[in-house]
Coordinates of C-alpha atoms in Angstrom, one line a residue:
M1 CA 18.0 -10.1 -15.3
T2 CA 20.3 -7.0 -15.1
D3 CA 19.0 -4.3 -13.5
D4 CA 20.4 -0.5 -14.0
N5 CA 23.2 -0.6 -12.1
G6 CA 23.9 -3.5 -14.2
D7 CA 24.1 -6.4 -11.1
T8 CA 22.8 -9.4 -11.9
S9 CA 19.8 -11.0 -9.3
E10 CA 19.1 -14.7 -9.8
Y11 CA 15.4 -14.3 -9.8
D12 CA 14.0 -14.1 -13.3
P13 CA 10.1 -14.2 -13.6
Q14 CA 10.4 -15.6 -17.6
E15 CA 13.3 -18.0 -16.6
P16 CA 11.4 -21.5 -16.0
T17 CA 13.4 -22.7 -13.1
P18 CA 12.9 -21.6 -10.5
P19 CA 15.7 -19.8 -8.4
E20 CA 17.9 -21.8 -5.2
R21 CA 16.1 -19.8 -3.4
E22 CA 13.0 -17.4 -3.1
P23 CA 12.7 -14.2 -4.5
P24 CA 12.7 -11.1 -1.5
Y25 CA 9.3 -10.9 0.4
R26 CA 7.1 -7.7 -1.4
Q27 CA 4.5 -6.4 1.0
T28 CA 2.4 -3.9 -1.3
A29 CA -0.6 -2.9 0.8
P30 CA 1.3 -2.4 4.7
Q31 CA -1.3 -2.7 7.3
S32 CA 0.1 -0.7 9.8
T33 CA -1.3 0.3 13.8
F34 CA -3.3 3.4 14.4
T35 CA -3.0 5.9 17.0
G36 CA -5.8 6.9 19.0
S37 CA -4.6 10.2 17.5
Q38 CA -4.9 9.2 14.2
V39 CA -8.3 7.8 14.8
G40 CA -9.5 10.8 16.4
I41 CA -8.6 13.2 13.7
G42 CA -10.2 10.5 11.1
L43 CA -13.6 10.7 13.1
I44 CA -13.1 14.7 12.9
V45 CA -13.1 14.6 9.4
T46 CA -16.0 12.1 9.4
L47 CA -18.0 13.8 11.0
V48 CA -17.1 17.3 9.1
G49 CA -17.9 15.9 6.3
V50 CA -21.1 14.4 6.9
A51 CA -22.1 17.5 8.6
V52 CA -21.0 19.3 5.0
T53 CA -23.3 16.7 2.9
F54 CA -26.1 17.0 4.6
G55 CA -26.0 20.1 6.5
V56 CA -25.6 22.4 3.9
P57 CA -28.8 21.3 1.7
L58 CA -30.6 21.4 5.2
L59 CA -29.7 24.9 5.3
L60 CA -30.2 26.1 2.3
G61 CA -33.4 24.2 1.2

């Protein structure tokens, strides 16, 4: 397998024989920790969204 730079790689998914070593670990959806301020901002955004979703129709109705 050749990449754009012309380098060859040991791992080829089309090759039936496995490579001598495992392919590099790929993390597609990392879950990182949240800080307290990020949680607070998310809570405020949620409360504003709920207030707009339910408050505006109640005020207009």
